[in-house]
Short mmCIF file of C-alpha atoms in Angstrom, two decimals:
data_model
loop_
_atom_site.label_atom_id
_atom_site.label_comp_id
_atom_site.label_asym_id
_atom_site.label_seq_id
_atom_site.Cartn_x
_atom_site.Cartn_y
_atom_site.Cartn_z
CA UNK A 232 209.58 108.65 128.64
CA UNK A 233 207.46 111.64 128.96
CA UNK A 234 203.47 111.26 129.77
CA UNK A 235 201.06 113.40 129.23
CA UNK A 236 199.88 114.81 132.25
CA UNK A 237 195.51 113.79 132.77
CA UNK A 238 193.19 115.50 134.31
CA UNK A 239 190.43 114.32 136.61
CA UNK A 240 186.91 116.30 135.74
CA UNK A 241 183.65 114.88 137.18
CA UNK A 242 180.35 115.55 135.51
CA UNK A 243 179.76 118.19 137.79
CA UNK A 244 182.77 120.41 136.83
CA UNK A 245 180.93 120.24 132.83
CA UNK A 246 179.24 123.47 132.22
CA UNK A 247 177.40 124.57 129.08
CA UNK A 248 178.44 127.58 127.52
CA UNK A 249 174.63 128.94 128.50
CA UNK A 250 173.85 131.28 130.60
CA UNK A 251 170.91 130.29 132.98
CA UNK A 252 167.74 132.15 130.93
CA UNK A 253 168.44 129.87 127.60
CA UNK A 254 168.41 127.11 129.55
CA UNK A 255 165.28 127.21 131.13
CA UNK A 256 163.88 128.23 127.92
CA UNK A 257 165.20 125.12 125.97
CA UNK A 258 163.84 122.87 128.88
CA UNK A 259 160.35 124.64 128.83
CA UNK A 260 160.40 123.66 125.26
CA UNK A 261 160.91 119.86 125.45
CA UNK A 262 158.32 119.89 128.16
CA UNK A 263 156.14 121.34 125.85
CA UNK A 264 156.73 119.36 122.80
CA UNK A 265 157.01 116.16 124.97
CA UNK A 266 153.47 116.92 126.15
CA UNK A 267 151.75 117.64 122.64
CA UNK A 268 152.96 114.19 121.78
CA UNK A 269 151.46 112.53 124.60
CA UNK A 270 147.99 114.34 124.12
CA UNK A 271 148.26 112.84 120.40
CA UNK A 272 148.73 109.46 121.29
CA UNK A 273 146.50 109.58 123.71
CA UNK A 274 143.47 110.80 121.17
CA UNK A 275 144.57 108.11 118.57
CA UNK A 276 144.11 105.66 121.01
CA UNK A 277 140.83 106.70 122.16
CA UNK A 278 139.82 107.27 118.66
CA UNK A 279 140.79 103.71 117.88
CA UNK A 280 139.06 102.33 120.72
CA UNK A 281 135.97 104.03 120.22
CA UNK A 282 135.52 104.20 116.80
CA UNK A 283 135.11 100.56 114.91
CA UNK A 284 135.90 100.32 110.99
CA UNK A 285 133.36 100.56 108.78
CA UNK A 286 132.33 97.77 106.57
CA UNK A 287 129.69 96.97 104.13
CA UNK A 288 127.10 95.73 107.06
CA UNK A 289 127.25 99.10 108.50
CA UNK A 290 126.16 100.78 105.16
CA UNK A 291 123.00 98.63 105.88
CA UNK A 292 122.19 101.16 108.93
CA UNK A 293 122.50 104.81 108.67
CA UNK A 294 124.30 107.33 111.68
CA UNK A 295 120.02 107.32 113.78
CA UNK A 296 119.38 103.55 112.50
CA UNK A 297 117.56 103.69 109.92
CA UNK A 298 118.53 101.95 106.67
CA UNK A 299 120.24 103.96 104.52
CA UNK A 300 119.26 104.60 100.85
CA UNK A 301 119.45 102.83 98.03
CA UNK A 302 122.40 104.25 96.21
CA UNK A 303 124.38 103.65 99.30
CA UNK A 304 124.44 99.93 98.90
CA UNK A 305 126.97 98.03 96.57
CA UNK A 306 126.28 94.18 94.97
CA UNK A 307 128.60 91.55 95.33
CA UNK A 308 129.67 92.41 92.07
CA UNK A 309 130.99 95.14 92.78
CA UNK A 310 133.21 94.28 95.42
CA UNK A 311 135.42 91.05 94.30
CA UNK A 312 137.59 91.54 97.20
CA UNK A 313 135.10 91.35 99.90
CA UNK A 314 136.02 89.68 103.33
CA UNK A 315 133.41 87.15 104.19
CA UNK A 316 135.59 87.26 107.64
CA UNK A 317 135.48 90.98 107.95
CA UNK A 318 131.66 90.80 107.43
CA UNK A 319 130.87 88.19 109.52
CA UNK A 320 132.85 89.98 112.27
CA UNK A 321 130.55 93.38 111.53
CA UNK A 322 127.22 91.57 111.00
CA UNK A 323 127.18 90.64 114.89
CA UNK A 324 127.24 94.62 115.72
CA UNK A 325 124.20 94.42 113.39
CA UNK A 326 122.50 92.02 115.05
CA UNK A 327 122.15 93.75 118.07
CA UNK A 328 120.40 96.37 115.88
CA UNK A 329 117.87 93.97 114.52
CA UNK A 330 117.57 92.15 117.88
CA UNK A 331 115.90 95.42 119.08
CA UNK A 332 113.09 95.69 117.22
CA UNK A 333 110.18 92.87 116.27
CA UNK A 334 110.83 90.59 113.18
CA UNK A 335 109.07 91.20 109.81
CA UNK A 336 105.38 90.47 110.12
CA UNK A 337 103.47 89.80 106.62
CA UNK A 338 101.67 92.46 105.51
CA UNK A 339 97.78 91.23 104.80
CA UNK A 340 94.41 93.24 105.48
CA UNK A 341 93.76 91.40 108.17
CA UNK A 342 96.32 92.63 110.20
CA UNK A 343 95.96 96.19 109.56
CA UNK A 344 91.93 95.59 111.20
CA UNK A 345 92.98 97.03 114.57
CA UNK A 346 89.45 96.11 115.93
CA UNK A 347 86.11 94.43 114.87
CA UNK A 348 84.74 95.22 111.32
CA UNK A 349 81.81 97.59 112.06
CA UNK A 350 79.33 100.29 109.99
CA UNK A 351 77.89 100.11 107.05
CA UNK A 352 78.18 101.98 103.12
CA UNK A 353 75.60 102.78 100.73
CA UNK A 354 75.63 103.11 97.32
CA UNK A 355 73.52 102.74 94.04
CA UNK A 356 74.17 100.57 90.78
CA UNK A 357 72.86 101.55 87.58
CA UNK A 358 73.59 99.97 84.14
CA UNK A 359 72.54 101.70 80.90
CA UNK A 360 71.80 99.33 78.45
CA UNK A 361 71.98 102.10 75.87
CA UNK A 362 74.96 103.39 76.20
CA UNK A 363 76.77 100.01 77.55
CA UNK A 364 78.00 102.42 80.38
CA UNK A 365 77.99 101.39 84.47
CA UNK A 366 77.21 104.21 86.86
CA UNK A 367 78.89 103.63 90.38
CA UNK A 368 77.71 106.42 93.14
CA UNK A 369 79.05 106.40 96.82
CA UNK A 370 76.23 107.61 99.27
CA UNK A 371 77.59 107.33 102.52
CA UNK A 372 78.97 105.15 105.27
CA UNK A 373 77.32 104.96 108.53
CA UNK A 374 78.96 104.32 112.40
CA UNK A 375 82.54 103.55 111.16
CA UNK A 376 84.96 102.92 114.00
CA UNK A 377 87.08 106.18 114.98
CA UNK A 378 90.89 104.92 115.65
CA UNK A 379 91.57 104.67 120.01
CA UNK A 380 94.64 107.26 120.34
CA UNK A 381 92.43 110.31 118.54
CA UNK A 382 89.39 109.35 118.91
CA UNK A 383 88.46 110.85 115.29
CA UNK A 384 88.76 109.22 111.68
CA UNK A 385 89.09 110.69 108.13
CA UNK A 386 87.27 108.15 106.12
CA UNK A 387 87.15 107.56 102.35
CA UNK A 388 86.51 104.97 99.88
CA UNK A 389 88.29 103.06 96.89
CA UNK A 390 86.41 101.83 94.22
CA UNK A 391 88.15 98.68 92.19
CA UNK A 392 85.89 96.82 89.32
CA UNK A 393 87.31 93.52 88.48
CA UNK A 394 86.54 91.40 85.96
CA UNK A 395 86.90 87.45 85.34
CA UNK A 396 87.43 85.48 82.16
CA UNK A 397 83.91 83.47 81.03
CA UNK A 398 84.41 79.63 81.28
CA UNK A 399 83.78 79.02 77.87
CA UNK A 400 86.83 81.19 76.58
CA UNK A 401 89.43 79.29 78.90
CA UNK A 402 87.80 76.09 77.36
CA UNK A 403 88.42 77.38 74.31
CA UNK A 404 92.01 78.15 74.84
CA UNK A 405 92.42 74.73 76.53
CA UNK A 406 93.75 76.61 79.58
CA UNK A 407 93.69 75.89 83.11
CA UNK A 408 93.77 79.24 84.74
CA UNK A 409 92.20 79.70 88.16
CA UNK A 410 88.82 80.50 88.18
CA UNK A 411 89.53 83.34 90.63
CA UNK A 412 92.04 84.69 88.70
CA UNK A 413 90.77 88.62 87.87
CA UNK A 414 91.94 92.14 86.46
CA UNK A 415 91.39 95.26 87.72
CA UNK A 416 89.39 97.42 84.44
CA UNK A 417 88.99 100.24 86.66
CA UNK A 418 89.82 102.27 89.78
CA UNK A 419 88.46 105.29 91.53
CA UNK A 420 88.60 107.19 95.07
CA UNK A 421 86.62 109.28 96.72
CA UNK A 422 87.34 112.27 98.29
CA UNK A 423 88.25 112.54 101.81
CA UNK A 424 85.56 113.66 104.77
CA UNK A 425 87.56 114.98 107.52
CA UNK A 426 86.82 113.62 110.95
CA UNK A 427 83.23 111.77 110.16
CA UNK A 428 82.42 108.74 111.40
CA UNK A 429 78.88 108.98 109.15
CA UNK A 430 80.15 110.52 106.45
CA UNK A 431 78.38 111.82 103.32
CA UNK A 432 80.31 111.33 99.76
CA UNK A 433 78.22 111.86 96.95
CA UNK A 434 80.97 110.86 94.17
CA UNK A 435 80.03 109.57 91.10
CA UNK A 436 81.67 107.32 88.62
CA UNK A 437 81.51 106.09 85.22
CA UNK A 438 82.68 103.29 82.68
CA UNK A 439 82.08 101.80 79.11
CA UNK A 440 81.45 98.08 79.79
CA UNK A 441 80.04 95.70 77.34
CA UNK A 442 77.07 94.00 78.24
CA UNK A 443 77.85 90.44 77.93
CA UNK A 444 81.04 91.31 80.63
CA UNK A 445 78.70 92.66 83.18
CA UNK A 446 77.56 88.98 84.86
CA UNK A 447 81.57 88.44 85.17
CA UNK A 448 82.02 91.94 86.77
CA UNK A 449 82.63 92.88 90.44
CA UNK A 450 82.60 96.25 92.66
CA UNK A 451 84.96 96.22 95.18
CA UNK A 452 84.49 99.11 97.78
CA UNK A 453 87.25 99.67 100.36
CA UNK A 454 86.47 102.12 103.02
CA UNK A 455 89.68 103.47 104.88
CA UNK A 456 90.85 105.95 107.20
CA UNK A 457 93.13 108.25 105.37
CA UNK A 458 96.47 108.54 107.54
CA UNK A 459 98.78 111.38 106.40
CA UNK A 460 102.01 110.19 107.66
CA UNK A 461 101.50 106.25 107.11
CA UNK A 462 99.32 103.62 105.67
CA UNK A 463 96.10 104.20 105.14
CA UNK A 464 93.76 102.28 107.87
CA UNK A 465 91.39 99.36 106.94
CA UNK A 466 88.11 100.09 107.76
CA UNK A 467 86.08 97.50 105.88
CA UNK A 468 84.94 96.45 102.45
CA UNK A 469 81.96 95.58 100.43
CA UNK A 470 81.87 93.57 97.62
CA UNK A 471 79.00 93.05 94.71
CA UNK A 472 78.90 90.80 92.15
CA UNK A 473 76.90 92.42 89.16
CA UNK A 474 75.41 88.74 87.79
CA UNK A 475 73.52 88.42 91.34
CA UNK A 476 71.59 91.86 90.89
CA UNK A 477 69.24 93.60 87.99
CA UNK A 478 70.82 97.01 87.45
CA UNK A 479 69.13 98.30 84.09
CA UNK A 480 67.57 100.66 86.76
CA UNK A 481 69.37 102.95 89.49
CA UNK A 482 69.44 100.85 92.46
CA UNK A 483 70.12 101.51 96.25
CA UNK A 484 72.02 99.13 98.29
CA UNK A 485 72.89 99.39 102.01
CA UNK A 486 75.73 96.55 103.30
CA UNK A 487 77.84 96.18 106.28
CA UNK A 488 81.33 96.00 105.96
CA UNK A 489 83.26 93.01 105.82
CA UNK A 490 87.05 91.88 106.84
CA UNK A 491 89.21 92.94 103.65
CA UNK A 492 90.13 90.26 101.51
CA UNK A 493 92.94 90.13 98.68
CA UNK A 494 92.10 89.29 95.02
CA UNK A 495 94.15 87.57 92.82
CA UNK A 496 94.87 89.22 89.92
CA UNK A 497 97.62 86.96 88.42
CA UNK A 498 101.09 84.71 88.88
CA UNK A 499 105.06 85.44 89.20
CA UNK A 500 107.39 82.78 88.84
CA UNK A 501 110.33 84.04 90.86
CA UNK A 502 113.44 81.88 91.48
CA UNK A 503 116.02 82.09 94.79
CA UNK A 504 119.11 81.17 95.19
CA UNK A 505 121.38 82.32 98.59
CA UNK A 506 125.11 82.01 98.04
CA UNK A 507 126.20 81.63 102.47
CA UNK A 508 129.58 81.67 101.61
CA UNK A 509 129.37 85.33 99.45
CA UNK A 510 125.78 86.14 101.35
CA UNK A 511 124.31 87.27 98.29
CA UNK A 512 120.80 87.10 97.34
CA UNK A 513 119.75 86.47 93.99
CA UNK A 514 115.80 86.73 93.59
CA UNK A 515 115.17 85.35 89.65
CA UNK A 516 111.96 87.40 88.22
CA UNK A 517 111.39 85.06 85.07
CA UNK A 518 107.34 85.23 84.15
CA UNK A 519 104.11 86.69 84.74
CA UNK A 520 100.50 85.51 83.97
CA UNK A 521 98.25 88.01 83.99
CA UNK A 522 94.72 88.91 82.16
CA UNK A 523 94.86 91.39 80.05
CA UNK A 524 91.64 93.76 80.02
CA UNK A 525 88.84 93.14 77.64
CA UNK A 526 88.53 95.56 74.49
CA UNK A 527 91.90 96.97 75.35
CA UNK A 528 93.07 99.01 72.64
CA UNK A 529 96.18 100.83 73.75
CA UNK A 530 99.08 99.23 74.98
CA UNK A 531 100.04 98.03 78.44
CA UNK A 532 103.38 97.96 79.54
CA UNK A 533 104.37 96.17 82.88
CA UNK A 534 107.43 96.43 85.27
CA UNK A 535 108.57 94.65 88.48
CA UNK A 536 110.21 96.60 91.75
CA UNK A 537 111.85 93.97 94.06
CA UNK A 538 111.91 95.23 97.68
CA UNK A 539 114.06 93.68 100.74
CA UNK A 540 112.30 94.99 103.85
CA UNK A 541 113.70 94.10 107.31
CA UNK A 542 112.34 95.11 110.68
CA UNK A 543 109.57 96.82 108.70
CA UNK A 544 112.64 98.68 106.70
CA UNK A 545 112.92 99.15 103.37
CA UNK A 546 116.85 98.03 102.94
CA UNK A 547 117.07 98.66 99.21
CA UNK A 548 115.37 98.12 95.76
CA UNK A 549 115.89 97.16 92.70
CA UNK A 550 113.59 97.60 89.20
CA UNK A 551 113.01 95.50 86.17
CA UNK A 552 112.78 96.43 82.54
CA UNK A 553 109.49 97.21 80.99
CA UNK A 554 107.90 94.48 79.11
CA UNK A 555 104.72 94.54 77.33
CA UNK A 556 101.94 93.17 78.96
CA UNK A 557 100.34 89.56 77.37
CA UNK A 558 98.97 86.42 79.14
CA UNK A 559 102.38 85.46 80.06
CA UNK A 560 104.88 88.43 80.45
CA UNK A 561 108.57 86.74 79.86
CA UNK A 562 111.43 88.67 81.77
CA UNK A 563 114.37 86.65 82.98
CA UNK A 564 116.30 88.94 84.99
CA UNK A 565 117.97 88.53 87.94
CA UNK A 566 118.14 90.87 90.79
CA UNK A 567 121.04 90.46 93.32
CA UNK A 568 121.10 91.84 96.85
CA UNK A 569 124.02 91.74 99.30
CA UNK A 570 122.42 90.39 102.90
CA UNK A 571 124.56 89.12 106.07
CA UNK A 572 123.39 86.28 107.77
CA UNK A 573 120.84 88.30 110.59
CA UNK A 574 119.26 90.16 107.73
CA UNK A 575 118.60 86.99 105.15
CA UNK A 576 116.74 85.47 108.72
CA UNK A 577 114.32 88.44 109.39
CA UNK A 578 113.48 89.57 106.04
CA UNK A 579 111.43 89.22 103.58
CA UNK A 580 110.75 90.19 99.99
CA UNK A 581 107.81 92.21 98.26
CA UNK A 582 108.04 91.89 95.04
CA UNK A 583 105.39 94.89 93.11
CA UNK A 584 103.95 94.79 89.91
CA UNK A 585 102.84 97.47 88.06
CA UNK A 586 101.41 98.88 84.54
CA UNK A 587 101.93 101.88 82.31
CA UNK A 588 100.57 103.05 79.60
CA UNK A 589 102.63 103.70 76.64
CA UNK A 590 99.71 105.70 74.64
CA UNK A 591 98.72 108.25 76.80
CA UNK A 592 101.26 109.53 79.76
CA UNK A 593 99.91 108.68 82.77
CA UNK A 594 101.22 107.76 86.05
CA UNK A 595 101.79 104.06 87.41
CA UNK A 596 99.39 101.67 88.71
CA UNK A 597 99.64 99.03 91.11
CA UNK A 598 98.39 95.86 89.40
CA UNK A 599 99.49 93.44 92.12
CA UNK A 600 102.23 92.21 95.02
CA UNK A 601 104.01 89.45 96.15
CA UNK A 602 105.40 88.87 99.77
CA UNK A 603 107.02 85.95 101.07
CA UNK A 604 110.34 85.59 103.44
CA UNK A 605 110.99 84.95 107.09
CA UNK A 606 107.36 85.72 109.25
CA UNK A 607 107.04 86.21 112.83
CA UNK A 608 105.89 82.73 113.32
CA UNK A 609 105.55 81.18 110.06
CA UNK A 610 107.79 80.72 106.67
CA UNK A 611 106.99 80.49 103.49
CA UNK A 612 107.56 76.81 101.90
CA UNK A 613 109.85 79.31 98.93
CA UNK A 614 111.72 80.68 101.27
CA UNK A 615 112.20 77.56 103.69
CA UNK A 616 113.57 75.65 100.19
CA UNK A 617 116.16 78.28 99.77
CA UNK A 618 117.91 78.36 102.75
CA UNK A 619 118.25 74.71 102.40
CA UNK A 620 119.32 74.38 99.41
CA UNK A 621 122.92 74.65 98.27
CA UNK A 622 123.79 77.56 95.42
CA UNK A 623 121.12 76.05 93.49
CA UNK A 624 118.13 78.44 92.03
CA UNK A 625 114.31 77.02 93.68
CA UNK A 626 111.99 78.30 91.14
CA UNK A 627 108.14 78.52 91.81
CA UNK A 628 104.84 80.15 91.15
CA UNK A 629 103.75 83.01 93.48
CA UNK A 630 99.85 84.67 93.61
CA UNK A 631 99.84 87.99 92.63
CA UNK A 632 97.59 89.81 94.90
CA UNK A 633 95.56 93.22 95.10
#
């Protein structure tokens, strides 16, 4: 038998048919490639790690955190596979958000008083019997407070006259309507005196009003510090009720200024419900009662805006249809709003009425608001009822206040 002969070759005897240049080249190569990798991986992992998924809670806070805008949010309803796990999960990052600034305080005239009421306005009534026409002129105001961090103020004054039903027409119409319940038949401003804490106005203003409405007739002045870049300040007010005083002749009056107070103007019934499981809002806007204005002959048109504001944010809106106005404006329509668990417990709802006219094209006017939700240190009894309740509506008369 014949075998064939082997040969004994160790690894180090193998040799590539290379010649030492491509080599290194081919090895400089893999290095290379072997490195670009590893800088990839590594940036996908930081990017992962530093860089959480965004959900529908972080919509609720924009990239300097602030809220972001309206058209940025999305219902319930429009998400039918939403994660109540997923959101849970990204409403704790929120919470730190919220955590660092105060909770949702109110908003009243009281509060915005940053000191003592003080100074005084004058001004001068005149009916003319005639002409059935009321003549409202703004003198001046005398030592108003100047605000602490400028030492200055920029004072001017609104003018609201508000009128209240007589007795004997609610006992005629066998209703029981608060007997502070009042409209607003007109509304004027001033202009504004640049830093002058005894300023001098001068404006006059003018109305048709029937003589038998002038003993239910008041003049509301607000004096406030005009504020460019926020709210205007609170100064003070002065009210007058026309039955109390003979006006058939131009008369003078000097008063000091009181601590604001609110008027109510009328009633919305509003219903809640909060779904926990979905955290969804639904805020019901189904009626409102308000007066219509006396020898009205054009039409009035009203419309709702429902506002969720949270740390003194406005998250998002949302606006009814327009209804024309009579003693008890019928909407039904439900508003829903998408909250996680931190907002729906440090927020609270405004909820702003307000009239058009469809005869002549002018702009809106406020006729009234509504705020209740979570306080600083008090809830409202609404509110309180919803949270307990479970996925059932709570429906209930709110003041409508000017």
């Amino acid at each position: 038998m014949h075998f064939l002969p082997t040969v004994d070759l160790s690894i180090g005897d193998l040799r590539m048919p290379f010649n030492e240049e491509v080599k290194y080249c081919l090895l400089s190569i893999s290095v290379t490639l072997f490195l670009i990798a590893m800088g990839i991986l590594v940036w996908q992992l930081y990017r992962y790690c530093s860089q959480a998924p965004k959900g529908p809670v972080d919509d609720l806070l924009s990239s300097d955190g602030k809220p972001a805008k309206t058209g940025d949010f999305h219902t319930e309803t429009q998400r039918p596979n939403f994660k109540v796990e997923k959101l849970h999960e990204e409403a704790q990052r929120l919470s730190r958000c919220l955590s660092m600034g105060s909770h949702v305080e109110l908003p009243s005239l009281g509060n915005q008083l940053e000191e003592e009421v003080k100074g005084s306005l004058r001004f001068s009534l005149y009916y003319d019997q005639l002409q059935s026409r009321l003549v409202i002129t703004v003198l001046e105001a005398l030592v108003l407070p100047v605000r602490d961090f400028s030492r200055s103020v920029d004072p001017f004054v609104r003018v609201r006259l508000l009128w209240a039903r007589h007795d004997d027409e609610e006992e005629e119409k066998g209703e029981q309507s608060s007997p502070s319940l009042k409209c607003v038949l007109h509304e004027w401003q001033t202009h504004m005196v640049k830093d002058n804490s005894s300023p001098t106005f001068g404006d006059q203003f003018s109305c048709s009003l029937e003589e038998e409405d002038v003993p239910h007739t008041t003049v509301r002045f607000e004096v406030r510090d005009f504020d460019k870049f926020s709210r205007h300040g609170f100064l003070g007010e002065v009210r007058v009720s026309l039955c109390d005083m003979n006006i058939s002749y131009p008369l003078e009056v000097l008063e000091d200024l009181q601590t604001p107070q609110k008027d109510m103007v009328g009633e919305v019934l509003l219903s809640l419900k909060y779904l926990h499981t979905l955290q969804r809002l639904e805020v019901g806007l189904l009626k409102i009662r308000a007066l219509p204005q006396p020898s009205k002959i054009d039409k009035v048109q009203l419309y709702a805006r429902i506002s969720v504001l949270c740390n003194q944010f406005k998250l998002r809106h949302q606006k009814s249809t327009t209804k024309t106005l009579c003693e008890v404006t019928v909407f039904n329509e439900v508003m829903m709003f998408t909250l996680p668990d931190p907002l729906i417990r440090a927020c609270c709802i405004v909820v702003s009425v307000y009239e058009i006219h469809a005869a002549r094209k002018s702009s809106k006017r406020l006729v009234g608001q509504v705020t209740f939700g979570k306080g600083k240190s008090s809830e409202d009894e609404h509110w309180s009822l919803m949270m307990r309740s479970i996925c059932q509506p709570i429906a209930k008369w709110h003041p409508l206040l000017i």
